[in-house]
Amino acid sequence: MPNIQKQIDSLKAEITRLEKEQQKAEQQQKALREVSAKISSLLKESGISFESYITHHIKRVSRIVGKLEAKNSTKSAAQAGKTSKTRNPKKLRRTSKPTITIKIPAGRYGKLPNQPETVFEVKEKGPRPKVLKAYAEEVGLETFLDQCRMN
């Protein structure tokens, strides 16, 4: 219940703030109309065209116009970012098939078909020779151990 009352109070405060803003904007519009009418009448009385008046104050006018355009462009960019969030679809990538790695146990290996005289020493820790690993993957670990293990 107190939460609802707080919301009501905040909405009332927001309404009063917006009403004050509206009154201020109306007063500003009224003042601008009066000033514009005075400027027009003064220009007519003195025989000066509005174009010459603007060209006389071109630096001030162009600065103001630049500020307004920058303000509008940042507002529109911010609004565009908020209203339309586009997601780039993820590009499909080829996934590699998981390679089955064969762990060759430590020991001495030889009698490989492509290198029959070479003896390879495999330690507990450390890299396994690529030739051994390739042949073990080709024929299978069990047959590799039966054929090539020297211990």
Short mmCIF file of C-alpha atoms in Angstrom, two decimals, residues 10 27 29 32 39-40 42 48 57 59 67 77-79 81 83 90 93-94 117 122 125 136-137 140-141 146 151:
data_model
loop_
_atom_site.label_atom_id
_atom_site.label_comp_id
_atom_site.label_asym_id
_atom_site.label_seq_id
_atom_site.Cartn_x
_atom_site.Cartn_y
_atom_site.Cartn_z
CA SER A 10 5.72 10.79 -7.73
CA GLN A 27 5.15 32.19 -22.23
CA GLN A 29 6.26 31.32 -27.52
CA LEU A 32 8.92 35.21 -29.29
CA ILE A 39 11.46 43.32 -35.28
CA SER A 40 9.30 43.13 -38.40
CA LEU A 42 11.04 48.15 -36.94
CA ILE A 48 15.46 47.39 -44.27
CA HIS A 57 24.01 39.06 -38.23
CA LYS A 59 27.87 34.97 -37.79
CA LYS A 67 24.35 24.36 -32.45
CA ALA A 77 21.21 9.36 -33.29
CA ALA A 78 20.36 8.55 -29.69
CA GLN A 79 16.74 7.87 -30.58
CA GLY A 81 20.01 3.66 -31.30
CA THR A 83 14.46 2.27 -31.06
CA LYS A 90 26.45 -15.19 -36.11
CA ARG A 93 31.63 -21.75 -38.92
CA ARG A 94 32.78 -25.22 -39.63
CA GLU A 117 65.98 -49.93 -37.50
CA VAL A 122 59.20 -42.61 -24.82
CA LYS A 125 56.36 -37.13 -19.21
CA ALA A 136 49.43 -45.80 -33.64
CA GLU A 137 46.43 -43.83 -34.88
CA GLY A 140 45.12 -48.78 -33.51
CA LEU A 141 46.78 -48.69 -30.11
CA ASP A 146 51.79 -55.74 -29.96
CA ASN A 151 60.00 -54.20 -23.44
#
